[in-house]
Amino acid sequence: MGERKDEHLRIALDHERARRGRPNDLDDVELVHHALDGIDPARVSLDVEVAGMRWTSPVYVNGMTGGTAHTGDVNRTLAIAAREADMPIASGSVSIALDDPSRAPWFRVLRDEHPDGFVLANVGADRSADDARRAVDLLRADALQVHLNAAQELVMPEGSTRFDTWAASIAAICEAVDVPVVVKEVGAGLSGRTVARLADLGVAVADVGGAGGTDFVRVENDRRVAGDYAYLAGWGLSTPACLLDAASAGLPLLASGGVRHPLDVVRALALGAQGVGVASRFLAIAVEDGEQALVDEMRRWRDHVRALLGLVGAASPADAVHADVLVRGRLRELAELRGLD
Ligand code: FNR
């Protein structure tokens, strides 16, 4: 189990390196330049409020890892950088520590290093309500992420395919915990139909976790002895496609999956996301360049998001939804097929 965490990290990093500079559907989101619309970035606030969660940054570090000595070290670096750059941070799935408490310190390091920060715990949708409470307690978490990952479980050699139990389990978790529940995909996206179902189940927020970045079908396929699911790579809805599809599905939305730079953050905000999660890009800097480089990079993202919001005349992340957006190419085709324009 622990070895799986180390393998995920190594393979996801290899894939991130190979993706650098490559386009994804976020490139089909064009913010129209209006030369007189800009406001002074000094007047832009980065504060965000989503379902009662108050953040001082629209960018957060999404759930990735923990549970082994190596991933615990990575968590320490991520948490220190999140603290220094004043960003919320989510842990990777803590299931491994619920099953084997000796692994808990490699998650708890997130709270130890970011004592006053906004920390989200993370479990799979197959965990019991009691496990969800224990996950929140473990990190003294301010919110709980519950991840959906059906495509990953299918391809994962040791995956569990009891997907039909998930909806009831999510409803029980929402009842049981006293922090907001954020349901997220891990890179295959949440459709509008899924988000509407989540709203009925008592979920507070949906993180669309769309395709375009880390692809767990590919990650798990690379772990198989005979990697026979290669054809399924890219399965899912891209992050901007989800934002369009789920815009009126009844829940506040967060966006993640394939976010490469501050312009992607502002594109997602303009499509209605209230916050934007980054996983593999920050992970790569943490592992390749270390703590100070990640602090500098995260601070640069904050400064640039503020600058770009000013450029499009948005006084806050929430205000970016009023920016003038053109949707092109593959993304436009999908929006038309879904009757979204
Ligand atoms: C992840 N992700 C993830 N998500 C989750 O909810 N629980 C988890 O345990 C993990 N584990 C994990 C490990 C590693 C190494 C990576 C890179 C990612 C998924 C993550 O939160 C995010 O949804 C995807 O990575 C897509 O975002 P990026 O990587 O394209 O920014």
mmCIF file of C-alpha atoms and ligand atoms in Angstrom:
data_model
loop_
_atom_site.group_PDB
_atom_site.id
_atom_site.type_symbol
_atom_site.label_atom_id
_atom_site.label_comp_id
_atom_site.label_asym_id
_atom_site.label_seq_id
_atom_site.Cartn_x
_atom_site.Cartn_y
_atom_site.Cartn_z
ATOM 1 C CA MET A 1 0.000 0.000 0.000
ATOM 2 C CA GLY A 2 2.749 2.453 0.988
ATOM 3 C CA GLU A 3 4.693 1.532 -2.129
ATOM 4 C CA ARG A 4 1.678 2.525 -4.217
ATOM 5 C CA LYS A 5 1.884 6.062 -2.800
ATOM 6 C CA ASP A 6 5.561 6.308 -3.780
ATOM 7 C CA GLU A 7 4.826 4.920 -7.249
ATOM 8 C CA HIS A 8 1.951 7.379 -7.826
ATOM 9 C CA LEU A 9 4.255 10.227 -6.966
ATOM 10 C CA ARG A 10 7.079 9.062 -9.235
ATOM 11 C CA ILE A 11 4.849 8.305 -12.233
ATOM 12 C CA ALA A 12 2.743 11.477 -11.850
ATOM 13 C CA LEU A 13 5.973 13.496 -11.829
ATOM 14 C CA ASP A 14 7.236 11.794 -14.990
ATOM 15 C CA HIS A 15 3.933 12.601 -16.676
ATOM 16 C CA GLU A 16 3.985 16.222 -15.464
ATOM 17 C CA ARG A 17 7.450 16.680 -16.989
ATOM 18 C CA ALA A 18 6.249 15.246 -20.301
ATOM 19 C CA ARG A 19 3.159 17.550 -20.309
ATOM 20 C CA ARG A 20 5.043 20.822 -19.773
ATOM 21 C CA GLY A 21 4.326 23.348 -22.483
ATOM 22 C CA ARG A 22 1.556 21.175 -23.961
ATOM 23 C CA PRO A 23 -1.909 22.661 -24.672
ATOM 24 C CA ASN A 24 -5.107 21.559 -22.938
ATOM 25 C CA ASP A 25 -8.757 22.672 -23.081
ATOM 26 C CA LEU A 26 -8.040 25.682 -20.865
ATOM 27 C CA ASP A 27 -6.307 27.165 -23.932
ATOM 28 C CA ASP A 28 -9.735 27.262 -25.594
ATOM 29 C CA VAL A 29 -10.891 29.773 -22.959
ATOM 30 C CA GLU A 30 -9.970 33.225 -24.232
ATOM 31 C CA LEU A 31 -10.340 36.245 -21.987
ATOM 32 C CA VAL A 32 -11.231 39.107 -24.313
ATOM 33 C CA HIS A 33 -8.930 42.084 -23.829
ATOM 34 C CA HIS A 34 -10.761 45.359 -23.210
ATOM 35 C CA ALA A 35 -8.142 48.077 -23.032
ATOM 36 C CA LEU A 36 -10.086 50.407 -20.736
ATOM 37 C CA ASP A 37 -11.477 47.803 -18.311
ATOM 38 C CA GLY A 38 -8.389 47.343 -16.146
ATOM 39 C CA ILE A 39 -8.175 48.265 -12.478
ATOM 40 C CA ASP A 40 -5.088 48.771 -10.319
ATOM 41 C CA PRO A 41 -3.982 45.343 -8.996
ATOM 42 C CA ALA A 42 -3.344 47.068 -5.653
ATOM 43 C CA ARG A 43 -7.147 47.357 -5.376
ATOM 44 C CA VAL A 44 -7.721 43.655 -6.033
ATOM 45 C CA SER A 45 -8.512 41.433 -3.039
ATOM 46 C CA LEU A 46 -7.651 37.729 -3.240
ATOM 47 C CA ASP A 47 -10.110 36.762 -0.490
ATOM 48 C CA VAL A 48 -12.572 33.993 -1.252
ATOM 49 C CA GLU A 49 -15.623 32.688 0.558
ATOM 50 C CA VAL A 50 -17.080 29.352 -0.585
ATOM 51 C CA ALA A 51 -19.850 27.630 1.379
ATOM 52 C CA GLY A 52 -18.693 29.310 4.570
ATOM 53 C CA MET A 53 -15.018 28.472 3.929
ATOM 54 C CA ARG A 54 -12.952 31.653 4.096
ATOM 55 C CA TRP A 55 -9.653 31.630 2.212
ATOM 56 C CA THR A 56 -7.131 34.398 1.635
ATOM 57 C CA SER A 57 -6.150 32.916 -1.739
ATOM 58 C CA PRO A 58 -8.226 31.561 -4.634
ATOM 59 C CA VAL A 59 -5.385 29.095 -5.344
ATOM 60 C CA TYR A 60 -5.051 26.026 -3.119
ATOM 61 C CA VAL A 61 -2.766 23.015 -3.022
ATOM 62 C CA ASN A 62 -4.900 20.037 -3.964
ATOM 63 C CA GLY A 63 -4.857 16.639 -2.277
ATOM 64 C CA MET A 64 -1.937 14.455 -3.228
ATOM 65 C CA THR A 65 0.040 12.345 -0.888
ATOM 66 C CA GLY A 66 1.182 11.016 2.481
ATOM 67 C CA GLY A 67 1.590 7.695 4.267
ATOM 68 C CA THR A 68 5.258 6.868 3.656
ATOM 69 C CA ALA A 69 8.508 8.470 4.797
ATOM 70 C CA HIS A 70 9.164 9.938 1.345
ATOM 71 C CA THR A 71 5.631 11.263 0.808
ATOM 72 C CA GLY A 72 5.667 12.617 4.372
ATOM 73 C CA ASP A 73 8.753 14.678 3.450
ATOM 74 C CA VAL A 74 6.940 15.935 0.361
ATOM 75 C CA ASN A 75 3.924 16.852 2.497
ATOM 76 C CA ARG A 76 6.203 18.826 4.824
ATOM 77 C CA THR A 77 7.581 20.845 1.899
ATOM 78 C CA LEU A 78 4.097 21.466 0.476
ATOM 79 C CA ALA A 79 2.728 22.546 3.853
ATOM 80 C CA ILE A 80 5.615 24.891 4.656
ATOM 81 C CA ALA A 81 5.257 26.525 1.234
ATOM 82 C CA ALA A 82 1.471 26.790 1.606
ATOM 83 C CA ARG A 83 1.992 28.452 4.987
ATOM 84 C CA GLU A 84 4.576 30.921 3.646
ATOM 85 C CA ALA A 85 2.428 31.758 0.599
ATOM 86 C CA ASP A 86 -0.786 31.790 2.636
ATOM 87 C CA MET A 87 -2.668 29.121 0.678
ATOM 88 C CA PRO A 88 -5.092 26.397 1.777
ATOM 89 C CA ILE A 89 -3.819 22.830 1.452
ATOM 90 C CA ALA A 90 -5.501 19.430 1.112
ATOM 91 C CA SER A 91 -3.928 16.132 2.105
ATOM 92 C CA GLY A 92 -3.798 13.021 -0.007
ATOM 93 C CA SER A 93 -6.201 10.242 0.893
ATOM 94 C CA VAL A 94 -5.709 9.452 4.590
ATOM 95 C CA SER A 95 -7.311 6.006 4.200
ATOM 96 C CA ILE A 96 -3.914 4.341 4.510
ATOM 97 C CA ALA A 97 -3.465 5.956 7.962
ATOM 98 C CA LEU A 98 -6.983 5.022 9.075
ATOM 99 C CA ASP A 99 -6.071 1.391 8.357
ATOM 100 C CA ASP A 100 -2.554 1.649 9.820
ATOM 101 C CA PRO A 101 -2.212 4.435 12.431
ATOM 102 C CA SER A 102 1.600 4.179 12.368
ATOM 103 C CA ARG A 103 1.356 6.085 9.057
ATOM 104 C CA ALA A 104 -0.556 9.037 10.552
ATOM 105 C CA PRO A 105 2.474 11.285 11.246
ATOM 106 C CA TRP A 106 3.155 11.529 7.504
ATOM 107 C CA PHE A 107 -0.210 13.260 7.152
ATOM 108 C CA ARG A 108 -0.257 15.138 10.454
ATOM 109 C CA VAL A 109 2.845 16.998 9.265
ATOM 110 C CA LEU A 110 0.473 19.131 7.145
ATOM 111 C CA ARG A 111 -1.237 20.507 10.249
ATOM 112 C CA ASP A 112 2.028 20.698 12.216
ATOM 113 C CA GLU A 113 3.619 22.897 9.543
ATOM 114 C CA HIS A 114 0.513 24.949 8.718
ATOM 115 C CA PRO A 115 -1.023 25.288 12.202
ATOM 116 C CA ASP A 116 -3.265 28.262 11.463
ATOM 117 C CA GLY A 117 -3.936 27.480 7.805
ATOM 118 C CA PHE A 118 -7.005 26.086 6.086
ATOM 119 C CA VAL A 119 -6.409 22.327 5.866
ATOM 120 C CA LEU A 120 -8.657 19.816 4.099
ATOM 121 C CA ALA A 121 -8.549 16.099 4.909
ATOM 122 C CA ASN A 122 -9.246 13.564 2.146
ATOM 123 C CA VAL A 123 -10.923 10.150 1.954
ATOM 124 C CA GLY A 124 -12.421 7.970 -0.765
ATOM 125 C CA ALA A 125 -16.184 7.691 -1.221
ATOM 126 C CA ASP A 126 -16.063 4.091 -0.015
ATOM 127 C CA ARG A 127 -15.136 5.055 3.560
ATOM 128 C CA SER A 128 -17.625 4.958 6.419
ATOM 129 C CA ALA A 129 -18.996 8.005 8.183
ATOM 130 C CA ASP A 130 -16.893 7.080 11.207
ATOM 131 C CA ASP A 131 -13.734 6.938 9.066
ATOM 132 C CA ALA A 132 -14.586 10.371 7.659
ATOM 133 C CA ARG A 133 -14.818 11.777 11.196
ATOM 134 C CA ARG A 134 -11.479 10.182 12.088
ATOM 135 C CA ALA A 135 -9.899 11.708 8.972
ATOM 136 C CA VAL A 136 -11.084 15.175 10.001
ATOM 137 C CA ASP A 137 -9.823 14.644 13.564
ATOM 138 C CA LEU A 138 -6.438 13.396 12.369
ATOM 139 C CA LEU A 139 -5.670 16.734 10.706
ATOM 140 C CA ARG A 140 -7.923 18.962 12.828
ATOM 141 C CA ALA A 141 -9.233 19.699 9.343
ATOM 142 C CA ASP A 142 -11.355 22.701 8.384
ATOM 143 C CA ALA A 143 -13.071 20.773 5.564
ATOM 144 C CA LEU A 144 -13.155 17.270 4.116
ATOM 145 C CA GLN A 145 -12.485 16.262 0.530
ATOM 146 C CA VAL A 146 -14.158 13.058 -0.648
ATOM 147 C CA HIS A 147 -12.659 11.832 -3.897
ATOM 148 C CA LEU A 148 -14.430 10.031 -6.741
ATOM 149 C CA ASN A 149 -12.114 8.016 -8.989
ATOM 150 C CA ALA A 150 -14.040 5.282 -10.807
ATOM 151 C CA ALA A 151 -11.798 5.261 -13.886
ATOM 152 C CA GLN A 152 -8.691 5.083 -11.697
ATOM 153 C CA GLU A 153 -10.085 2.180 -9.650
ATOM 154 C CA LEU A 154 -10.903 0.272 -12.854
ATOM 155 C CA VAL A 155 -7.368 0.486 -14.158
ATOM 156 C CA MET A 156 -5.608 0.237 -10.761
ATOM 157 C CA PRO A 157 -4.322 -3.336 -10.375
ATOM 158 C CA GLU A 158 -5.620 -3.500 -6.767
ATOM 159 C CA GLY A 159 -8.652 -1.228 -7.387
ATOM 160 C CA SER A 160 -12.121 -1.586 -5.847
ATOM 161 C CA THR A 161 -15.111 -1.345 -8.175
ATOM 162 C CA ARG A 162 -18.055 -1.057 -5.754
ATOM 163 C CA PHE A 163 -19.057 2.285 -7.283
ATOM 164 C CA ASP A 164 -22.758 1.679 -6.694
ATOM 165 C CA THR A 165 -22.272 2.170 -2.927
ATOM 166 C CA TRP A 166 -20.732 5.620 -3.258
ATOM 167 C CA ALA A 167 -23.814 7.858 -3.290
ATOM 168 C CA ALA A 168 -25.205 6.441 -0.033
ATOM 169 C CA SER A 169 -21.771 6.623 1.547
ATOM 170 C CA ILE A 170 -21.366 10.307 0.584
ATOM 171 C CA ALA A 171 -24.762 11.142 2.093
ATOM 172 C CA ALA A 172 -23.761 9.394 5.345
ATOM 173 C CA ILE A 173 -20.429 11.228 5.454
ATOM 174 C CA CYS A 174 -22.150 14.607 4.943
ATOM 175 C CA GLU A 175 -24.471 13.808 7.865
ATOM 176 C CA ALA A 176 -21.637 12.731 10.124
ATOM 177 C CA VAL A 177 -18.971 15.424 9.832
ATOM 178 C CA ASP A 178 -19.334 18.966 11.099
ATOM 179 C CA VAL A 179 -17.093 20.594 8.461
ATOM 180 C CA PRO A 180 -17.972 21.358 4.824
ATOM 181 C CA VAL A 181 -17.688 18.351 2.490
ATOM 182 C CA VAL A 182 -16.020 18.987 -0.863
ATOM 183 C CA VAL A 183 -16.490 16.160 -3.370
ATOM 184 C CA LYS A 184 -13.801 16.032 -6.043
ATOM 185 C CA GLU A 185 -12.785 13.935 -8.999
ATOM 186 C CA VAL A 186 -9.109 13.083 -9.395
ATOM 187 C CA GLY A 187 -8.817 14.114 -13.048
ATOM 188 C CA ALA A 188 -11.787 12.667 -14.973
ATOM 189 C CA GLY A 189 -14.147 15.533 -14.116
ATOM 190 C CA LEU A 190 -17.591 16.033 -12.577
ATOM 191 C CA SER A 191 -20.431 16.552 -15.064
ATOM 192 C CA GLY A 192 -23.404 18.829 -14.393
ATOM 193 C CA ARG A 193 -25.515 15.740 -13.770
ATOM 194 C CA THR A 194 -23.078 14.477 -11.159
ATOM 195 C CA VAL A 195 -22.903 17.851 -9.419
ATOM 196 C CA ALA A 196 -26.710 18.031 -9.238
ATOM 197 C CA ARG A 197 -26.737 14.581 -7.594
ATOM 198 C CA LEU A 198 -24.064 15.680 -5.138
ATOM 199 C CA ALA A 199 -26.220 18.674 -4.181
ATOM 200 C CA ASP A 200 -29.068 16.272 -3.340
ATOM 201 C CA LEU A 201 -26.716 14.171 -1.211
ATOM 202 C CA GLY A 202 -25.891 17.111 1.084
ATOM 203 C CA VAL A 203 -22.478 18.006 -0.342
ATOM 204 C CA ALA A 204 -21.381 21.633 0.200
ATOM 205 C CA VAL A 205 -18.975 22.156 -2.712
ATOM 206 C CA ALA A 206 -17.869 20.306 -5.888
ATOM 207 C CA ASP A 207 -14.255 20.415 -7.111
ATOM 208 C CA VAL A 208 -14.645 19.400 -10.738
ATOM 209 C CA GLY A 209 -11.177 17.772 -10.919
ATOM 210 C CA GLY A 210 -11.242 17.580 -14.684
ATOM 211 C CA ALA A 211 -9.037 16.102 -17.395
ATOM 212 C CA GLY A 212 -6.129 18.042 -18.868
ATOM 213 C CA GLY A 213 -3.501 17.437 -16.218
ATOM 214 C CA THR A 214 -2.658 14.369 -14.128
ATOM 215 C CA ASP A 215 -4.421 11.389 -15.703
ATOM 216 C CA PHE A 216 -4.810 8.505 -13.262
ATOM 217 C CA VAL A 217 -5.817 6.116 -16.023
ATOM 218 C CA ARG A 218 -2.327 6.609 -17.434
ATOM 219 C CA VAL A 219 -0.681 6.580 -14.004
ATOM 220 C CA GLU A 220 -2.304 3.259 -13.062
ATOM 221 C CA ASN A 221 -1.766 1.815 -16.517
ATOM 222 C CA ASP A 222 1.956 2.460 -16.106
ATOM 223 C CA ARG A 223 1.820 0.449 -12.848
ATOM 224 C CA ARG A 224 0.285 -2.595 -14.526
ATOM 225 C CA VAL A 225 2.566 -5.442 -15.574
ATOM 226 C CA ALA A 226 0.795 -5.494 -18.920
ATOM 227 C CA GLY A 227 -0.367 -1.928 -19.428
ATOM 228 C CA ASP A 228 -3.430 -2.812 -21.444
ATOM 229 C CA TYR A 229 -5.654 0.217 -20.752
ATOM 230 C CA ALA A 230 -3.455 2.618 -22.724
ATOM 231 C CA TYR A 231 -6.354 3.359 -25.093
ATOM 232 C CA LEU A 232 -8.369 4.842 -22.190
ATOM 233 C CA ALA A 233 -5.895 7.676 -21.543
ATOM 234 C CA GLY A 234 -7.628 11.039 -21.542
ATOM 235 C CA TRP A 235 -10.945 9.588 -20.343
ATOM 236 C CA GLY A 236 -13.244 12.182 -18.808
ATOM 237 C CA LEU A 237 -14.427 15.750 -19.131
ATOM 238 C CA SER A 238 -11.834 18.495 -19.147
ATOM 239 C CA THR A 239 -11.799 21.074 -16.362
ATOM 240 C CA PRO A 240 -13.334 23.956 -18.388
ATOM 241 C CA ALA A 241 -15.873 21.533 -19.927
ATOM 242 C CA CYS A 242 -17.006 20.602 -16.400
ATOM 243 C CA LEU A 243 -17.248 24.249 -15.379
ATOM 244 C CA LEU A 244 -19.530 24.931 -18.361
ATOM 245 C CA ASP A 245 -21.565 21.756 -17.829
ATOM 246 C CA ALA A 246 -22.033 22.230 -14.071
ATOM 247 C CA ALA A 247 -22.485 26.008 -13.977
ATOM 248 C CA SER A 248 -26.138 25.819 -12.998
ATOM 249 C CA ALA A 249 -26.116 22.433 -11.253
ATOM 250 C CA GLY A 250 -26.765 23.893 -7.813
ATOM 251 C CA LEU A 251 -23.414 23.810 -5.980
ATOM 252 C CA PRO A 252 -20.511 26.231 -5.637
ATOM 253 C CA LEU A 253 -17.672 24.986 -7.840
ATOM 254 C CA LEU A 254 -13.934 24.695 -7.401
ATOM 255 C CA ALA A 255 -11.763 23.905 -10.406
ATOM 256 C CA SER A 256 -8.723 21.662 -10.666
ATOM 257 C CA GLY A 257 -7.029 19.431 -13.187
ATOM 258 C CA GLY A 258 -4.460 20.720 -15.663
ATOM 259 C CA VAL A 259 -3.941 24.145 -14.083
ATOM 260 C CA ARG A 260 -0.485 25.144 -15.339
ATOM 261 C CA HIS A 261 -0.057 28.854 -14.575
ATOM 262 C CA PRO A 262 -1.840 31.930 -13.203
ATOM 263 C CA LEU A 263 -3.675 32.578 -16.486
ATOM 264 C CA ASP A 264 -5.333 29.157 -16.157
ATOM 265 C CA VAL A 265 -6.448 30.193 -12.664
ATOM 266 C CA VAL A 266 -8.136 33.336 -13.980
ATOM 267 C CA ARG A 267 -9.675 31.427 -16.906
ATOM 268 C CA ALA A 268 -11.269 28.986 -14.447
ATOM 269 C CA LEU A 269 -12.479 31.832 -12.219
ATOM 270 C CA ALA A 270 -14.001 33.513 -15.276
ATOM 271 C CA LEU A 271 -15.924 30.293 -16.011
ATOM 272 C CA GLY A 272 -17.425 30.420 -12.526
ATOM 273 C CA ALA A 273 -15.002 28.527 -10.303
ATOM 274 C CA GLN A 274 -14.705 30.104 -6.867
ATOM 275 C CA GLY A 275 -11.267 28.660 -6.163
ATOM 276 C CA VAL A 276 -8.655 26.777 -8.182
ATOM 277 C CA GLY A 277 -6.620 23.742 -7.117
ATOM 278 C CA VAL A 278 -3.124 22.918 -8.273
ATOM 279 C CA ALA A 279 -1.552 19.510 -7.730
ATOM 280 C CA SER A 280 1.203 18.158 -9.983
ATOM 281 C CA ARG A 281 2.713 21.543 -10.951
ATOM 282 C CA PHE A 282 3.416 22.418 -7.308
ATOM 283 C CA LEU A 283 4.460 18.838 -6.570
ATOM 284 C CA ALA A 284 7.082 18.953 -9.312
ATOM 285 C CA ILE A 285 8.609 22.167 -7.958
ATOM 286 C CA ALA A 286 8.606 20.742 -4.413
ATOM 287 C CA VAL A 287 10.451 17.603 -5.494
ATOM 288 C CA GLU A 288 12.756 19.064 -8.151
ATOM 289 C CA ASP A 289 13.633 22.461 -6.707
ATOM 290 C CA GLY A 290 12.732 22.308 -3.006
ATOM 291 C CA GLU A 291 10.974 24.369 -0.416
ATOM 292 C CA GLN A 292 12.256 27.889 -1.124
ATOM 293 C CA ALA A 293 11.616 27.546 -4.866
ATOM 294 C CA LEU A 294 8.056 26.476 -4.170
ATOM 295 C CA VAL A 295 7.474 29.369 -1.760
ATOM 296 C CA ASP A 296 8.758 31.791 -4.406
ATOM 297 C CA GLU A 297 6.604 30.164 -7.102
ATOM 298 C CA MET A 298 3.438 30.197 -5.018
ATOM 299 C CA ARG A 299 3.998 33.869 -4.133
ATOM 300 C CA ARG A 300 4.520 34.583 -7.827
ATOM 301 C CA TRP A 301 1.186 32.872 -8.605
ATOM 302 C CA ARG A 302 -0.554 35.047 -6.026
ATOM 303 C CA ASP A 303 1.012 38.230 -7.460
ATOM 304 C CA HIS A 304 0.212 37.228 -11.027
ATOM 305 C CA VAL A 305 -3.380 36.189 -10.290
ATOM 306 C CA ARG A 306 -3.853 39.608 -8.673
ATOM 307 C CA ALA A 307 -2.300 41.326 -11.706
ATOM 308 C CA LEU A 308 -4.418 39.372 -14.215
ATOM 309 C CA LEU A 309 -7.612 40.026 -12.242
ATOM 310 C CA GLY A 310 -6.741 43.714 -12.446
ATOM 311 C CA LEU A 311 -6.147 43.394 -16.190
ATOM 312 C CA VAL A 312 -9.664 42.018 -16.775
ATOM 313 C CA GLY A 313 -11.232 44.524 -14.366
ATOM 314 C CA ALA A 314 -12.109 42.063 -11.579
ATOM 315 C CA ALA A 315 -11.793 43.414 -8.028
ATOM 316 C CA SER A 316 -11.880 39.908 -6.514
ATOM 317 C CA PRO A 317 -11.805 36.247 -7.616
ATOM 318 C CA ALA A 318 -15.622 36.154 -7.496
ATOM 319 C CA ASP A 319 -15.758 39.236 -9.737
ATOM 320 C CA ALA A 320 -13.871 37.410 -12.518
ATOM 321 C CA VAL A 321 -17.124 35.752 -13.567
ATOM 322 C CA HIS A 322 -18.045 39.074 -15.183
ATOM 323 C CA ALA A 323 -15.002 38.991 -17.458
ATOM 324 C CA ASP A 324 -15.691 38.692 -21.181
ATOM 325 C CA VAL A 325 -14.889 35.119 -22.265
ATOM 326 C CA LEU A 326 -14.749 33.425 -25.666
ATOM 327 C CA VAL A 327 -14.894 29.643 -25.857
ATOM 328 C CA ARG A 328 -13.229 28.091 -28.894
ATOM 329 C CA GLY A 329 -12.305 24.822 -30.559
ATOM 330 C CA ARG A 330 -12.965 21.433 -28.946
ATOM 331 C CA LEU A 331 -14.442 23.099 -25.883
ATOM 332 C CA ARG A 332 -16.922 25.071 -27.954
ATOM 333 C CA GLU A 333 -17.988 21.912 -29.779
ATOM 334 C CA LEU A 334 -18.647 20.198 -26.469
ATOM 335 C CA ALA A 335 -20.600 23.178 -25.126
ATOM 336 C CA GLU A 336 -22.751 23.180 -28.259
ATOM 337 C CA LEU A 337 -23.384 19.432 -28.038
ATOM 338 C CA ARG A 338 -24.465 19.886 -24.414
ATOM 339 C CA GLY A 339 -26.732 22.803 -25.376
ATOM 340 C CA LEU A 340 -24.773 25.181 -23.179
ATOM 341 C CA ASP A 341 -24.541 28.280 -25.310
HETATM 342 C C1 FNR B 1 -3.269 13.051 -6.625
HETATM 343 N N1 FNR B 1 -4.624 13.337 -6.531
HETATM 344 C C2 FNR B 1 -5.339 12.857 -5.454
HETATM 345 N N2 FNR B 1 -6.607 13.284 -5.236
HETATM 346 C C3 FNR B 1 -7.302 12.867 -4.146
HETATM 347 O O1 FNR B 1 -8.438 13.301 -3.963
HETATM 348 N N3 FNR B 1 -6.750 11.987 -3.262
HETATM 349 C C4 FNR B 1 -5.473 11.515 -3.419
HETATM 350 O O2 FNR B 1 -4.990 10.736 -2.602
HETATM 351 C C5 FNR B 1 -4.731 11.941 -4.557
HETATM 352 N N4 FNR B 1 -3.466 11.500 -4.780
HETATM 353 C C6 FNR B 1 -2.700 12.094 -5.755
HETATM 354 C C7 FNR B 1 -1.340 11.778 -5.861
HETATM 355 C C8 FNR B 1 -0.549 12.423 -6.787
HETATM 356 C C9 FNR B 1 0.914 12.094 -6.870
HETATM 357 C C10 FNR B 1 -1.114 13.403 -7.645
HETATM 358 C C11 FNR B 1 -0.273 14.154 -8.655
HETATM 359 C C12 FNR B 1 -2.449 13.696 -7.564
HETATM 360 C C13 FNR B 1 -5.326 14.125 -7.576
HETATM 361 C C14 FNR B 1 -5.177 15.628 -7.440
HETATM 362 O O3 FNR B 1 -5.814 16.123 -6.297
HETATM 363 C C15 FNR B 1 -5.790 16.324 -8.669
HETATM 364 O O4 FNR B 1 -7.171 16.084 -8.699
HETATM 365 C C16 FNR B 1 -5.173 15.839 -9.977
HETATM 366 O O5 FNR B 1 -3.801 15.618 -9.802
HETATM 367 C C17 FNR B 1 -5.359 16.827 -11.106
HETATM 368 O O6 FNR B 1 -4.665 18.021 -10.848
HETATM 369 P P1 FNR B 1 -3.266 18.398 -11.585
HETATM 370 O O7 FNR B 1 -2.239 17.409 -11.125
HETATM 371 O O8 FNR B 1 -3.537 18.290 -13.046
HETATM 372 O O9 FNR B 1 -2.977 19.782 -11.099
#
